[in-house]
Coordinates of C-alpha atoms and ligand atoms in Angstrom, one line a residue:
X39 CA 0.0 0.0 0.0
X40 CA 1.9 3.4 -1.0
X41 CA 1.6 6.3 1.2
X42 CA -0.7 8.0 -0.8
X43 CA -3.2 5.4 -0.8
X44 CA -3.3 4.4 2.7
X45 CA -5.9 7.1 3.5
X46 CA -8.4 5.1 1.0
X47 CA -12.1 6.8 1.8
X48 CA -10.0 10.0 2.4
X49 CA -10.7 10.2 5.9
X50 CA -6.9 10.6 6.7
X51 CA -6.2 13.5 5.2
X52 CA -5.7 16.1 7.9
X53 CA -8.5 18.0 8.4
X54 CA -5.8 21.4 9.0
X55 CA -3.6 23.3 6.3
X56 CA -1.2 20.7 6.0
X57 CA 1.1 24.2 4.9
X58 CA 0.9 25.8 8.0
X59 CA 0.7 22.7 10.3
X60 CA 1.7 19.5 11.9
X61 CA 1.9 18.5 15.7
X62 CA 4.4 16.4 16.9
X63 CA 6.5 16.9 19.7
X64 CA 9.2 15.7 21.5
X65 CA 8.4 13.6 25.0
X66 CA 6.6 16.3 26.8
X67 CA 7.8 18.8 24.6
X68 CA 6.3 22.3 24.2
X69 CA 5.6 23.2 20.5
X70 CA 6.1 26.9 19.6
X71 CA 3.3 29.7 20.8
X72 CA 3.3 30.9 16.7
X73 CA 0.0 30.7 14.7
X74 CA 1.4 29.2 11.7
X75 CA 2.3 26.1 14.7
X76 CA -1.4 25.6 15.9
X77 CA -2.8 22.2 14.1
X78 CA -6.5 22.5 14.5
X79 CA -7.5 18.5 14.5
X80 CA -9.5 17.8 17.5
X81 CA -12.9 15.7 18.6
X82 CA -13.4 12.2 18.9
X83 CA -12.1 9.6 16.9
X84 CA -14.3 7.1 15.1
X85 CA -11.8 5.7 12.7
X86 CA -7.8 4.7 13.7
X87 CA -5.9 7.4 12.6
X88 CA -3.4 4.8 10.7
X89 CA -5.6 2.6 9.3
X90 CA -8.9 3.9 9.1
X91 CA -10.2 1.3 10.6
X92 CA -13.8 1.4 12.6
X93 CA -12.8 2.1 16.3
X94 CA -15.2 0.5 18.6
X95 CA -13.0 -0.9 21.4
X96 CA -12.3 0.7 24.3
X97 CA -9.1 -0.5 26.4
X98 CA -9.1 1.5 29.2
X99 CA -11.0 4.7 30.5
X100 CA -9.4 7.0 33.0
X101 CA -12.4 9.1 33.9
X102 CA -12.0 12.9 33.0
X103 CA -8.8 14.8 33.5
X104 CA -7.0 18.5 32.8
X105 CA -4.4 18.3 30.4
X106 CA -1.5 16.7 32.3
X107 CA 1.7 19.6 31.5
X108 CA -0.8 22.4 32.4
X109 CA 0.5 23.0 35.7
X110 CA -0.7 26.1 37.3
X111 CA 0.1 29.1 38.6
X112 CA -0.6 30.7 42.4
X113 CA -2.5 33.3 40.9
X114 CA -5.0 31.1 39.1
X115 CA -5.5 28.8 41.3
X116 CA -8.9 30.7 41.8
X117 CA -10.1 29.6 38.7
X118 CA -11.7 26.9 37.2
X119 CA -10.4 23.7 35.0
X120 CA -11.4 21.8 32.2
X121 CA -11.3 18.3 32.7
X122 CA -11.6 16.4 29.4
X123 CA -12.2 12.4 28.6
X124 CA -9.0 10.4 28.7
X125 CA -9.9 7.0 27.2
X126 CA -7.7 4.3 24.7
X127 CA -9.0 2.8 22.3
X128 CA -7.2 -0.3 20.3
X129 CA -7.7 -1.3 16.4
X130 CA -8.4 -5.0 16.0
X131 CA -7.2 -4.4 12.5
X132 CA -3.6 -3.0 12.9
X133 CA -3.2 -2.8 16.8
X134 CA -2.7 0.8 17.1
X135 CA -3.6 2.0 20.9
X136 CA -5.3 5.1 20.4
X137 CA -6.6 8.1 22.2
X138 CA -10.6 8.6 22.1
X139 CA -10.6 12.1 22.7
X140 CA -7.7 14.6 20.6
X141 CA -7.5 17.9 21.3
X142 CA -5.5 20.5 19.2
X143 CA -2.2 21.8 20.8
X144 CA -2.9 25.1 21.2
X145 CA -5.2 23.6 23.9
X146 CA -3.1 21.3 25.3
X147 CA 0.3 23.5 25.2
X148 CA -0.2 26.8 27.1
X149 CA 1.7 30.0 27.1
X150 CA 4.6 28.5 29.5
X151 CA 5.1 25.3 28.9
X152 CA 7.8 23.9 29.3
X153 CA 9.9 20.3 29.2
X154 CA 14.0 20.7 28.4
X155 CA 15.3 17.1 28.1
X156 CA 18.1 18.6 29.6
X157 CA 16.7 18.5 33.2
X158 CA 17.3 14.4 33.1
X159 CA 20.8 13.4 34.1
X160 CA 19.6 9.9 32.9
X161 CA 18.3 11.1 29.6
X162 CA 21.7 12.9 28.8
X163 CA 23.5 9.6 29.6
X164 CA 21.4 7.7 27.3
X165 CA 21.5 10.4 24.5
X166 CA 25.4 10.8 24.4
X167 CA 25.7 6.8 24.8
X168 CA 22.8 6.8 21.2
X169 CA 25.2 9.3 19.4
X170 CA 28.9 6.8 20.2
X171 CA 26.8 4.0 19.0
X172 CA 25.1 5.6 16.2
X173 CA 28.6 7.2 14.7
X174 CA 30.3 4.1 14.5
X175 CA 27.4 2.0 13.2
X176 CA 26.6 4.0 10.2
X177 CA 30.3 5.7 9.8
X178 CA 29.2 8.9 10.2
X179 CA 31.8 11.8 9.5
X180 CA 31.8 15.4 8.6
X181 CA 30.1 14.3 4.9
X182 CA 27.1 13.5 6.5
X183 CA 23.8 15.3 7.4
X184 CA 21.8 14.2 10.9
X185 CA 18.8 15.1 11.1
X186 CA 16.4 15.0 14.7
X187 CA 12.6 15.4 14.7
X188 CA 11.5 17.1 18.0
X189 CA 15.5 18.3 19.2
X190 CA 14.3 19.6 22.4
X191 CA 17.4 21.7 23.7
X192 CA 19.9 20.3 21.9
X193 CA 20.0 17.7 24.6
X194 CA 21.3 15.2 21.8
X195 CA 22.6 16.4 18.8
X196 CA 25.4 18.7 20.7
X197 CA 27.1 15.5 20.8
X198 CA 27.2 15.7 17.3
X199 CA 28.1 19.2 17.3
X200 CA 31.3 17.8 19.3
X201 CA 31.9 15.4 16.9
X202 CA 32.0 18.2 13.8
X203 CA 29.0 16.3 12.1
X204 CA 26.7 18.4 10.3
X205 CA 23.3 18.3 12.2
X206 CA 20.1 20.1 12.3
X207 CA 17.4 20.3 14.6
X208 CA 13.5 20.1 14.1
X209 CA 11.1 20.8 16.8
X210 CA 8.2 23.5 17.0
X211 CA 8.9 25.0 20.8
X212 CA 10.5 28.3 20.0
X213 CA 11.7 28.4 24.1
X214 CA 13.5 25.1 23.8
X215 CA 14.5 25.3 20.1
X216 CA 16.3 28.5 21.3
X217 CA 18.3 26.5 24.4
X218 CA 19.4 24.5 21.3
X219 CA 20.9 27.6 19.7
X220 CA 23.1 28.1 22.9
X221 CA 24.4 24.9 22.7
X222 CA 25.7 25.4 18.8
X223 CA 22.4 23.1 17.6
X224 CA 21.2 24.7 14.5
X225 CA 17.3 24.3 14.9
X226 CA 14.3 24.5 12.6
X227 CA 11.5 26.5 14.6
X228 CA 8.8 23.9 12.7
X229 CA 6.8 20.9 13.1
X230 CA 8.1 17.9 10.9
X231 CA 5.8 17.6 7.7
X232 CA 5.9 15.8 4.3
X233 CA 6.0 19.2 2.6
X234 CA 8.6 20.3 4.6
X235 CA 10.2 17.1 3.8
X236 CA 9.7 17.5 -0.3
X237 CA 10.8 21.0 0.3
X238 CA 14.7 19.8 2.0
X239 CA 14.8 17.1 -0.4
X240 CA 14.3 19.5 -3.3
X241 CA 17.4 21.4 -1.5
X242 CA 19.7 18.6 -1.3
X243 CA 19.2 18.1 2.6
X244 CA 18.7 14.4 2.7
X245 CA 19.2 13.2 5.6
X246 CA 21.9 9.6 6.2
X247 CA 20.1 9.5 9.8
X248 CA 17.2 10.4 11.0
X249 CA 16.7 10.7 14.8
X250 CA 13.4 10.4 16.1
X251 CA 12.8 9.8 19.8
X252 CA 9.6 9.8 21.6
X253 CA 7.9 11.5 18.9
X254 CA 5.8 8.7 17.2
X255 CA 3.4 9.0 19.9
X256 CA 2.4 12.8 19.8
X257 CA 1.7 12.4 16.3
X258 CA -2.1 12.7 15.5
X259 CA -0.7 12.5 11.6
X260 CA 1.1 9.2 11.6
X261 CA 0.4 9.0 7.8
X262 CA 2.3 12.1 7.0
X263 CA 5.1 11.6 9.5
X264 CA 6.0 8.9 8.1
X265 CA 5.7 9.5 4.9
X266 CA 7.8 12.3 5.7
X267 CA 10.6 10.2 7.0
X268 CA 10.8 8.1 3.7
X269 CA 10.7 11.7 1.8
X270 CA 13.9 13.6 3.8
X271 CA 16.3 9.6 4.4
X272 CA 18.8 9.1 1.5
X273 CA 18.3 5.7 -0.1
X274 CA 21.2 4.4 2.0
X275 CA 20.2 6.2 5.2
X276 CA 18.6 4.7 8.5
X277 CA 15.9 6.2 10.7
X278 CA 15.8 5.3 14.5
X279 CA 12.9 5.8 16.4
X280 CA 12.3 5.3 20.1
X281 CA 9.0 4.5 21.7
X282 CA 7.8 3.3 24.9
X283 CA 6.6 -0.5 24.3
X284 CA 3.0 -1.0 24.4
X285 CA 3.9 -4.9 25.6
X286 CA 5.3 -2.9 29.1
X287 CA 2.3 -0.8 29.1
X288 CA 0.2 -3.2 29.7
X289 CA 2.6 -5.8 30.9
X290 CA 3.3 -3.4 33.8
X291 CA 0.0 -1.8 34.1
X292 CA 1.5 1.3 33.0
X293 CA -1.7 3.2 32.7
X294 CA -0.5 6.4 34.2
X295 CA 1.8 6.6 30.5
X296 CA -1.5 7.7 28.8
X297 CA -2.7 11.4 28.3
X298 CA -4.3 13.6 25.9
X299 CA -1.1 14.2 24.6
X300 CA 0.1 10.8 23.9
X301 CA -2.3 10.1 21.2
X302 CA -1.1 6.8 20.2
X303 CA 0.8 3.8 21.8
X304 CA 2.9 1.3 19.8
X305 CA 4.0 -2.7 19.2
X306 CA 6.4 -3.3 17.3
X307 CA 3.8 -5.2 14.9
X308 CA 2.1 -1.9 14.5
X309 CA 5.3 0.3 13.6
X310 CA 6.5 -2.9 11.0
X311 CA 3.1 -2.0 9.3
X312 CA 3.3 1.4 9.3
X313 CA 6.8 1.7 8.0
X314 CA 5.7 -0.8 5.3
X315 CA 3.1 1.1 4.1
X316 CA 5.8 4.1 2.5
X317 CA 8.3 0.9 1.2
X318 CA 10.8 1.0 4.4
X319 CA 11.1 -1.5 6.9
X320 CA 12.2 -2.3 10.3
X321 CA 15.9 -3.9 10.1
X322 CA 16.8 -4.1 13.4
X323 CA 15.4 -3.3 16.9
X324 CA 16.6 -2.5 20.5
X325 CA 14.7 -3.2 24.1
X326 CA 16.2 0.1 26.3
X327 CA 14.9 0.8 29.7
X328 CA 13.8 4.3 29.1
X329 CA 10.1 5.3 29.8
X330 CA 9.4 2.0 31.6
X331 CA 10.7 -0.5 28.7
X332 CA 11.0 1.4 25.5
X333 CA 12.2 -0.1 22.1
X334 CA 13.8 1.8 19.2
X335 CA 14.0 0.6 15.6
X336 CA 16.3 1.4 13.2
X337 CA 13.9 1.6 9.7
X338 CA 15.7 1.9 6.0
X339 CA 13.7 2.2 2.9
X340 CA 12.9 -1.1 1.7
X341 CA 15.6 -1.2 -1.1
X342 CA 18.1 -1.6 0.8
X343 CA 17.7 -5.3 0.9
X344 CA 18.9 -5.5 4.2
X345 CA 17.2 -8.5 6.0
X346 CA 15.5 -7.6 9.4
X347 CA 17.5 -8.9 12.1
X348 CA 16.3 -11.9 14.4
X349 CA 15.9 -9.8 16.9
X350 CA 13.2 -7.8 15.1
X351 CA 11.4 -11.3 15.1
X352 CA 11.9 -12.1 18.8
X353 CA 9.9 -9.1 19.9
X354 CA 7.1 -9.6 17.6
X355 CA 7.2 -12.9 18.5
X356 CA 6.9 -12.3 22.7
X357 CA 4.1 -9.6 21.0
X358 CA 2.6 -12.7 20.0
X359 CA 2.9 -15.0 23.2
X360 CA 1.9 -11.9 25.3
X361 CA -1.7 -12.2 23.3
X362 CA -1.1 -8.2 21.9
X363 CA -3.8 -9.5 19.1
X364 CA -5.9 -10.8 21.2
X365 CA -9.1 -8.3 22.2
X366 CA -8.9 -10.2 25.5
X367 CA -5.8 -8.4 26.6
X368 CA -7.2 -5.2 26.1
X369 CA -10.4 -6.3 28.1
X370 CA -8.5 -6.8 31.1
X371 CA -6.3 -3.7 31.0
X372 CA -8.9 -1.6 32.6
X373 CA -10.0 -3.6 35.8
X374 CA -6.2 -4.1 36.6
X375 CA -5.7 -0.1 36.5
X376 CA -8.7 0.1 38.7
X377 CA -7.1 -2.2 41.1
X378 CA -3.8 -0.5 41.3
X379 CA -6.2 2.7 42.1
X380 CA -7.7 1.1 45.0
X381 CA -4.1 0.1 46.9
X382 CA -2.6 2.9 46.3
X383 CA -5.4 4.9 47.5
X384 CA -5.4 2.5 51.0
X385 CA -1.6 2.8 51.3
X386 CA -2.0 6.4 51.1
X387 CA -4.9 6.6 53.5
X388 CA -3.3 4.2 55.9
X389 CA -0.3 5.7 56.4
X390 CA -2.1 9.4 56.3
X391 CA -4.2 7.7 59.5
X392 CA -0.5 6.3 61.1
X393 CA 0.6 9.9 61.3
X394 CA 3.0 9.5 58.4
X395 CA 4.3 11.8 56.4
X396 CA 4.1 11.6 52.5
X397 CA 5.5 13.6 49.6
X398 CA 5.9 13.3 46.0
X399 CA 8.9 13.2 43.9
X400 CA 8.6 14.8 40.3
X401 CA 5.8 15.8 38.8
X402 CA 5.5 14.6 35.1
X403 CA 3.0 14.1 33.0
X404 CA 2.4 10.1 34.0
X405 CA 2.0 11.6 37.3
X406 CA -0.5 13.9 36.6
X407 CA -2.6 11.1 34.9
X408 CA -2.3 8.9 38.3
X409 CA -3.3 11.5 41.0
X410 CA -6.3 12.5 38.8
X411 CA -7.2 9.2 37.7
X412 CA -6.9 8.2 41.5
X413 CA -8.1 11.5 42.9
X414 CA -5.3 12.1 45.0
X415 CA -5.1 15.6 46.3
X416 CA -3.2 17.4 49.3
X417 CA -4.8 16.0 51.9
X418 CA -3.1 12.4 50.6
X419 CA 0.2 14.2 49.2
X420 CA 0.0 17.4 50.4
X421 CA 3.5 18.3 48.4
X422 CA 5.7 17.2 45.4
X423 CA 9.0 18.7 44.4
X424 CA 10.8 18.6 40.7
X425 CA 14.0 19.6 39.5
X426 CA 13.0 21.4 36.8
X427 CA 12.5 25.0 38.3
X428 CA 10.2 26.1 35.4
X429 CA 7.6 24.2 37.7
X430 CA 8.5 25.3 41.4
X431 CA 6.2 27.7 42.8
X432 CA 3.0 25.8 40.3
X433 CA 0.5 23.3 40.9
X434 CA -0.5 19.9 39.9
X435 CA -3.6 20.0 37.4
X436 CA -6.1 18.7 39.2
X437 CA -4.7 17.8 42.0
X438 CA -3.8 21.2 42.9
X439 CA -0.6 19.5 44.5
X440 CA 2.4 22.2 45.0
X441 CA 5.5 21.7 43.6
X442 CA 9.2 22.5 45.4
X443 CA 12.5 22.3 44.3
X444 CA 13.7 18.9 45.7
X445 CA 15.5 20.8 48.5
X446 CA 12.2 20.4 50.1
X447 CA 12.7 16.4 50.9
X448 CA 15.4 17.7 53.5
X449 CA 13.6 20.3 55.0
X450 CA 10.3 18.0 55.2
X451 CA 12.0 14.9 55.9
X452 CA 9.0 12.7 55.0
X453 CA 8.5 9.0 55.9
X454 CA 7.5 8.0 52.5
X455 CA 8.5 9.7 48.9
X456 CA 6.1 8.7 46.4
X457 CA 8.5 8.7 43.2
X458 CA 6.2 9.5 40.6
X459 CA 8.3 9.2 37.3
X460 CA 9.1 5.7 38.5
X461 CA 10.4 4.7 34.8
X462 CA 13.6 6.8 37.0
X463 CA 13.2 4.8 40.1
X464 CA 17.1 4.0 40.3
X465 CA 18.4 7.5 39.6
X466 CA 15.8 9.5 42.0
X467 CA 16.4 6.2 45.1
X468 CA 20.4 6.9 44.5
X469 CA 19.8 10.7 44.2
X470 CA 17.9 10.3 47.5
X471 CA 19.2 7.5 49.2
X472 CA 20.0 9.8 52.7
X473 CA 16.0 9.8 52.9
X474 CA 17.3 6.5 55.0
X475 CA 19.3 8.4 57.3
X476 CA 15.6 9.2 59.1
X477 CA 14.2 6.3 58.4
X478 CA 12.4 7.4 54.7
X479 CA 11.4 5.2 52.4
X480 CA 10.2 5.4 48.7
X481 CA 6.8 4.6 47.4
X482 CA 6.6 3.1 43.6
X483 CA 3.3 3.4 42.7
X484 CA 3.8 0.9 39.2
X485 CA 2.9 -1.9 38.7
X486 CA 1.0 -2.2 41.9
X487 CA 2.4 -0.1 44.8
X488 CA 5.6 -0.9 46.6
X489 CA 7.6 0.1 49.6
X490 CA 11.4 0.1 48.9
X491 CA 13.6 0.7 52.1
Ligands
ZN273 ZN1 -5.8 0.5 12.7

């Protein structure tokens, strides 16, 4: 099926200017506040957005809840919020997990928001350890042109810059895309389209490597994306994408993962069919621990005649064994959610009735999803703290839970940190581990709440 015909009745063509607009963004990434950036898709989807497929499954519904990055300040806390559906839906034709409810990003992304990769001492590692490997597997020198789709600040392709290999930057936040320009990280202030795509190609900026990380999943337009990607990659180039698994999602009852702006949610079977349907293919795959058990795939146009690699048919295979086309599975998903709601909510209320003190750690987007979905509010958690200061001084949506600078765990000195982005359970415990001096201990919410001493 060619890229162009993969739509078939029509209904995938973007219902925006496909000149002005695409949405994509980098994992919790803040598009630009420009006009010419604001997609206009929203409402509720009938039809999966890669295959057009009838949707009439639901996986899992997490009630209503405010967009989970729209943290807010003292000075509104006065007003009111919108809290919208959040509910998946999965395509028993393809497999593609799916938001019910889309909203555009001007709604979702406010004036000041804000995510710089850089803020993650764990996400730097990984990013600098991705460029080594990726320069000596496909030889890359100062001849050769990187390109990243949702840069962030720079966060990986400055190890690039080190390296003298010609690199440019794609991502539609014009606060972060500006970081990037700091750090020597020429940036495109745009969100990656198929035009766009013609357009470079047209100017001779192919691309040997195209980096796309966390970015699958915030695209409502998975047809043009990747038909974009087969556009701008030279016929001997190699795209790598990285996206959290959708076998750990539901493996590991990962529910808190899903929000309005995570519209879709990935196996490997699904991304094999998508790439196939613009003549590339998957040659090779990865397991990495990021986001709770991500994978990323290393995709070349299907001309390349390079054979997919056995591990690409392990995964699908344990896809397979772990029943991820089987309706079943998705059945179940929701009634295991609701059950890790009810113990967290009795560990929480049991050690509020002990006289113990409790206080979050980090407040991302997952753990927005699990204090509304849970409808946990101060008088549970009455405090969380983050290191990004962009967020001190703001509230939880929802919740209405303040947020510190970490400093705050050693003034409080809690009895229990609930570690909220638990997907970076190892470096928050070591970054914390003198909590133990007074006897703290950490609270993993995922998959079913834990105490760790
Ligand atoms: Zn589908």
């Amino acid at each position: 099926m060619s890229y162009n015909n993969l739509s078939g009745n029509g209904r995938e063509t973007p219902m925006y200017d496909a000149s002005t607009a695409d949405t994509q963004s980098e994992d919790s990434a803040a598009p630009s506040h420009s006009a010419k950036a604001v997609p206009t898709i929203e409402g509720r989807s009938t039809h999966c957005r890669f295959c057009d497929n009838d949707l009439t499954h639901s996986m899992v519904d997490l009630g209503l809840s405010p967009f989970c990055e729209d943290f807010i300040c003292e000075d509104e806390l006065q007003n009111p919020e919108i809290f919208r559906p959040l509910e998946t839906m999965v395509c028993e034709r393809c497999w593609l997990v799916q938001v019910r409810d889309v909203y555009s990003n001007s709604e979702i992304f406010g004036e000041d928001y804000g995510y710089f990769s850089s803020y993650s001492s764990s996400w730097l590692r990984h990013a600098r350890r991705y460029v080594a490997m990726a320069t000596k597997r496909f030889s890359l020198d100062q001849n050769s042109f990187v390109v990243e789709v949702a840069s962030n600040d720079g966060y990986l392709l400055r190890n690039f810059v080190e390296r003298g290999i010609p690199c440019l930057g794609i991502d539609p936040a014009r606060n972060v895309a500006a970081a990037a320009e700091t750090v020597g990280v020429d940036t495109r202030v745009e969100f990656f389209t198929r035009d766009m795509a013609i357009q470079m190609r047209e100017n001779e900026q192919q691309a040997d490597l195209i980096i796309g990380n966390n970015v699958l999943a915030h695209t409502p337009y998975i047809n043009d994306f990747i038909g974009a990607v087969s556009c701008l990659l030279k016929p001997a180039g190699c795209a790598t994408f990285e996206f959290p698994h959708l076998l750990q999602l539901i493996r590991h009852c990962q529910f808190d993962t899903i929000y309005h702006e995570h519209y879709s949610y990935f196996s490997l079977f699904t991304v094999c069919r998508m790439f196939e349907s613009v003549g590339m293919h998957v040659v090779d795959v990865e397991k990495l621990e990021t986001a709770g058990g991500s994978l990323r795939v290393f995709v070349e146009h299907a001309a390349s005649d390079n054979a997919s690699s056995a591990a690409v048919a392990a995964i699908l295979e344990e896809e397979s064994e772990a029943q991820l086309r089987n309706i079943t599975t998705y059945d179940d998903f929701g009634d295991r959610a609701a059950s890790l709601k009810n113990e967290l909510l009795s560990l929480l209320i049991a050690l509020k009735k002990d006289g113990k003190k409790v206080i979050g750690y980090g407040a991302p987007g997952k753990g927005n999803t699990l204090l509304n979905y849970c409808g946990i509010k101060t008088d549970l958690l009455p405090a969380t703290c983050d290191r990004s200061h962009h967020k001190h001084g703001r509230f939880c949506p929802g919740s209405r839970i303040p947020i510190f600078p970490p400093e705050l765990i050693d003034t409080e000195k809690p009895d229990y940190v609930l570690i909220l982005p638990w997907n970076l359970e190892r470096e928050i415990t070591e970054q914390l581990a003198h909590i133990r001096s007074w006897g703290g201990k950490f609270i993993l919410p995922v998959p079913s709440p834990r105490i760790v001493e």
